Amino acid sequence: MRIVVLVSGTGSNLQAVIDAVASGGLDVEIAAVGADRPGTGGVARAAAAGIETFEVPFRDYADRGDWNHALTLACRFYQPDFVVSSGFMRIVGEEFIDAFEGTYINTHPALLPAFPGAHGVRDALAYGVKVAGCTVHIADAGVDTGPILAQRAVEVLDGDTEESLHERIKVAERALLIETLAGLAAAAR
């Protein structure tokens, strides 16, 4: 199973996938890693692992539609079975969603459909939940919507800050992403 992974930041989820592939624990091919801005840690991690990389910097395009078209073409070039949004902090447009319909996977640090958006952990804490978590889902045209593939609960501890809770959620999210990808790869065989 071929995947393209999209990142915007440090690439900690990506590193977990790279490590799982390298150890033989995950039977997928990371065809490429792409980013929406130059110089991300995720692209550096991929390059260090010998994985092809590409950048489609949002700021280089006249409008969101032009950027979305360029991202769609860049991902399509690698002919992935799935595109994985792993800390990719851009909302893609209709052309991208249509091109990868049913095969665009997103990770989110909350138990969707609760707390969608860029501040899921902060919003969960502000609401006072006792259990937070993470979700892996098929992304559609909405914000953090689409069919849920897997979820994992993470207990909110007394004294948790957004940072401390988010770090525990990230650990669960990495494991859940690898398990989900392994399940999809097994089903594709």
Coordinates of C-alpha atoms in Angstrom, one line a residue:
M1 CA 0.0 0.0 0.0
R2 CA 1.5 3.3 -1.1
I3 CA 0.9 6.4 1.0
V4 CA 1.8 10.1 0.7
V5 CA 2.0 11.9 4.1
L6 CA 1.3 15.6 4.4
V7 CA 2.9 17.6 7.2
S8 CA 3.1 21.2 8.5
G9 CA 5.3 20.9 11.5
T10 CA 7.8 18.7 13.3
G11 CA 6.6 15.4 11.9
S12 CA 6.4 13.4 15.1
N13 CA 3.5 11.3 13.8
L14 CA 5.4 10.9 10.6
Q15 CA 8.5 9.7 12.5
A16 CA 6.4 7.0 14.2
V17 CA 5.2 5.8 10.8
I18 CA 8.7 5.9 9.3
D19 CA 10.0 3.9 12.4
A20 CA 7.2 1.3 12.1
V21 CA 7.9 0.8 8.4
A22 CA 11.7 0.5 9.0
S23 CA 11.2 -2.1 11.8
G24 CA 8.9 -4.2 9.6
G25 CA 5.9 -3.5 11.8
L26 CA 4.0 -1.6 9.1
D27 CA 3.8 -3.0 5.6
V28 CA 3.3 0.3 3.6
E29 CA 5.5 2.3 1.3
I30 CA 5.8 5.9 2.1
A31 CA 6.0 7.2 -1.5
A32 CA 6.6 10.8 -0.5
V33 CA 6.2 13.4 2.2
G34 CA 4.8 16.8 1.3
A35 CA 4.5 20.1 3.2
D36 CA 2.5 23.3 2.9
R37 CA 5.5 25.4 3.9
P38 CA 9.2 25.3 3.5
G39 CA 11.6 24.0 6.0
T40 CA 9.4 21.8 8.1
G41 CA 10.8 19.2 10.5
G42 CA 8.6 16.6 8.9
V43 CA 10.2 17.1 5.5
A44 CA 13.7 17.0 7.2
R45 CA 12.8 13.7 8.9
A46 CA 11.6 12.2 5.6
A47 CA 14.7 13.3 3.7
A48 CA 16.9 11.8 6.5
A49 CA 15.1 8.5 6.0
G50 CA 15.6 8.6 2.2
I51 CA 12.0 9.3 1.4
E52 CA 11.2 11.6 -1.5
T53 CA 9.8 15.0 -0.4
F54 CA 8.0 17.9 -1.9
E55 CA 6.8 21.3 -0.8
V56 CA 3.8 23.3 -2.0
P57 CA 4.1 26.5 0.0
F58 CA 0.7 28.2 0.4
R59 CA 2.3 31.6 0.2
D60 CA 3.6 30.9 -3.3
Y61 CA 0.1 30.9 -4.8
A62 CA -2.3 33.7 -5.8
D63 CA -5.2 32.1 -4.0
R64 CA -6.4 29.0 -2.2
G65 CA -7.7 27.4 -5.4
D66 CA -4.4 27.6 -7.2
W67 CA -2.6 26.1 -4.1
N68 CA -5.1 23.4 -3.8
H69 CA -4.7 22.5 -7.5
A70 CA -0.9 22.3 -7.1
L71 CA -1.2 20.1 -4.0
T72 CA -3.6 17.8 -5.8
L73 CA -1.2 17.4 -8.7
A74 CA 1.8 16.9 -6.4
C75 CA 0.1 14.1 -4.5
R76 CA -1.4 12.5 -7.6
F77 CA 2.1 12.2 -9.1
Y78 CA 3.0 9.5 -6.5
Q79 CA -0.2 7.5 -7.2
P80 CA -0.9 6.8 -3.5
D81 CA -3.5 4.4 -2.3
F82 CA -4.0 6.8 0.7
V83 CA -3.0 10.3 1.5
V84 CA -2.3 10.8 5.2
S85 CA -2.8 14.2 6.8
S86 CA -0.4 14.0 9.8
G87 CA -0.3 17.3 11.5
F88 CA -1.1 19.0 8.2
M89 CA -2.7 22.3 9.3
R90 CA -4.3 23.4 6.0
I91 CA -7.9 22.7 4.9
V92 CA -7.8 21.3 1.4
G93 CA -10.4 22.2 -1.2
E94 CA -13.0 20.3 -3.2
E95 CA -10.7 19.4 -6.0
F96 CA -8.3 17.6 -3.6
I97 CA -11.2 15.9 -1.7
D98 CA -12.7 14.7 -5.0
A99 CA -9.3 13.4 -6.2
F100 CA -8.7 11.4 -3.0
E101 CA -12.3 10.7 -2.1
G102 CA -12.4 8.0 0.6
T103 CA -8.6 7.8 0.7
Y104 CA -7.7 11.0 2.5
I105 CA -6.9 10.1 6.1
N106 CA -6.7 12.7 8.9
T107 CA -5.6 12.4 12.5
H108 CA -7.3 14.7 15.1
P109 CA -6.5 15.2 18.8
A110 CA -10.0 14.8 20.1
L111 CA -12.8 12.2 20.1
L112 CA -14.7 13.4 17.1
P113 CA -17.4 14.6 16.4
A114 CA -16.7 16.5 19.6
F115 CA -14.1 19.3 19.5
P116 CA -13.3 19.7 15.8
G117 CA -11.0 22.4 14.5
A118 CA -7.4 23.5 15.3
H119 CA -7.9 23.7 19.1
G120 CA -9.5 20.3 20.0
V121 CA -7.4 19.7 23.1
R122 CA -7.9 23.3 24.5
D123 CA -11.6 23.1 23.8
A124 CA -12.0 19.7 25.5
L125 CA -10.2 21.0 28.6
A126 CA -12.3 24.2 28.6
Y127 CA -15.5 22.1 28.4
G128 CA -14.3 20.1 31.4
V129 CA -14.3 16.6 29.9
K130 CA -12.8 13.8 32.0
V131 CA -11.9 11.7 28.9
A132 CA -10.3 13.2 25.8
G133 CA -8.5 11.3 23.0
C134 CA -7.8 11.0 19.4
T135 CA -9.5 10.1 16.1
V136 CA -8.3 8.7 12.8
H137 CA -10.9 9.3 10.1
I138 CA -11.5 9.7 6.4
A139 CA -11.5 13.4 5.7
D140 CA -14.3 14.9 3.6
A141 CA -15.2 18.5 2.7
G142 CA -16.1 19.4 6.3
V143 CA -13.7 20.4 9.1
D144 CA -12.8 17.2 11.0
T145 CA -15.8 15.4 9.6
G146 CA -16.0 12.2 7.6
P147 CA -16.2 8.5 8.5
I148 CA -14.4 7.6 11.7
L149 CA -11.9 4.7 11.3
A150 CA -10.6 4.5 14.8
Q151 CA -10.5 6.3 18.1
R152 CA -8.6 6.0 21.4
A153 CA -9.5 7.5 24.7
V154 CA -7.0 9.4 26.9
E155 CA -7.9 10.2 30.5
V156 CA -7.8 13.8 31.6
L157 CA -5.7 14.0 34.8
D158 CA -6.1 16.5 37.6
G159 CA -3.9 19.4 36.9
D160 CA -3.6 18.7 33.2
T161 CA -2.6 21.6 31.0
E162 CA -3.3 21.8 27.3
E163 CA 0.4 20.9 26.7
S164 CA 0.5 17.9 29.1
L165 CA -2.7 16.5 27.8
H166 CA -1.8 17.1 24.2
E167 CA 1.5 15.2 24.7
R168 CA -0.3 12.1 26.0
I169 CA -2.8 12.4 23.2
K170 CA 0.0 12.5 20.7
V171 CA 1.4 9.2 22.0
A172 CA -2.0 7.6 21.6
E173 CA -2.5 9.2 18.2
R174 CA 0.8 7.8 16.8
A175 CA 0.0 4.3 17.9
L176 CA -3.6 4.6 16.6
L177 CA -2.4 5.9 13.2
I178 CA 0.0 3.0 12.8
E179 CA -2.6 0.4 13.8
T180 CA -5.1 2.0 11.4
L181 CA -2.7 2.0 8.5
A182 CA -1.7 -1.6 9.3
G183 CA -5.4 -2.6 9.2
L184 CA -5.9 -0.8 5.8
A185 CA -2.8 -2.4 4.4
A186 CA -3.9 -5.9 5.5
A187 CA -7.4 -5.4 4.0
A188 CA -5.8 -4.3 0.7
R189 CA -3.8 -7.5 0.3

